Amino acid sequence: MPTATYAQYGEGRKAHKGGRILTATLLPARRAHNVEAGSRWSFLGDRRQILIDLALVLVALLDVWLKGQWLKALPPDPDFPAIEAYQEWFNWLAVAALLVRRRFPFVVVLLTIPGFFTGWAQMAAMIALYTVARRYIGGWQTIVAGVLVWSCRFMSWPPSEFTKTPISGHFHSAIYGFLVVGLPIAIALLAHARQELSDRITELAESRERERVLHAHAIRADERAKLAREMHDVVSHQVSLIAMQAGALRMAVVDAEHKQVAGTIRTLSTRTLDELRQLVSVLRAPEDNQPGVDELPELAADAGFEVSVQLKGAVQDLAAPVSGAVYRTVQEALTNIRKHAVGASATVLIDADDNDVLVEVRNTASVSPSSTLPSGGHGLVGLRERATLLGGEFSAGPTEEGGFLVSASFPKQRTVSSD
């Protein structure tokens, strides 16, 4: 015998994999909260990035300026050529290019190469290489940028200085070139690994939350099924006995007034059994199998009086909890009409626009005095609570024509939270 858990999720669905009932009705509330706070976090994140970019530009600027001041302070040496104007321009170009390193990382690397090769903008080139490695981890852009930066550290300017350098000096430059290239790439790999770890931890936390909600949802489904069985076994048995005794009494008595009383008791018992079966079916049905807007024509056909249904807009796009709430609102309204407005007709209007769905159930005045049927007065209260839970509105009251109007509105994509 399948348990309520299987009835809720199906035998072929594993609990840890989630399902439509979870992703559509239980978790989006948390997502929506993040979306609402997104503008604030985006502002803080952008400001933090701007501060980091300015700090890196300042570091590269100090590197170029201090090295230039140091070289200019050295005494003239015929073995070392004087600093040319184009070298300084290339250095300042490399520093200025860092301002757009996040938008055009590879282009920025290319702009820093002349300053590093002919000048001394080494820090700017390393920062640009880190940006490329962080954006294109393992891509050809990182390889090309690394080779260019290494070549700038290995080669000398002017070319005549490179030819004068002994072989040991070339090996020394090659080793330091690998350090200059390897440091920003290693930092980029470390940042990438940290981001991957953070994402995995976030996914793990969300997975555990899904499992917790699934477990709580399965427990609620089992409790609903248990309550339905107990209600059916206890209450329906007693009401059935009342209906049978009332039928026997109606056949046995002779007095017309007593026959009418017995008939009323039997009618009330029969209707109570019908409503009890509907309630038990609601408790036993899993939430993602609850009836929706698509079943309203069938509900109207079985109402027992004239009901017209009008559907406007994209009612098929309603979220499952909203569609179920629309169905339950119409069902309760039609039940009340059958109880308290004998002979009346009803009009059901479902109007869905881009954001909300409107439900209106309007009935005409009763054509004959209605029999006094039992009512706990909780139906409309429950509809109001359901509408409030979904973020909607509910109202009910008499009309000027002598009928009654039940009206409710729900957000189309609002979902029920897990609390």
XYZ file of C-alpha atoms in Angstrom, residues 40-54:
15
model
C 21.392 47.302 -2.250
C 23.960 44.517 -2.558
C 24.703 45.484 -6.153
C 25.434 49.047 -5.050
C 27.763 47.875 -2.305
C 29.494 45.423 -4.650
C 30.010 48.068 -7.338
C 31.423 50.519 -4.834
C 33.811 47.877 -3.518
C 35.014 47.092 -7.046
C 35.567 50.776 -7.744
C 37.675 51.144 -4.604
C 39.740 48.078 -5.518
C 40.321 49.370 -9.061
C 41.394 52.766 -7.788
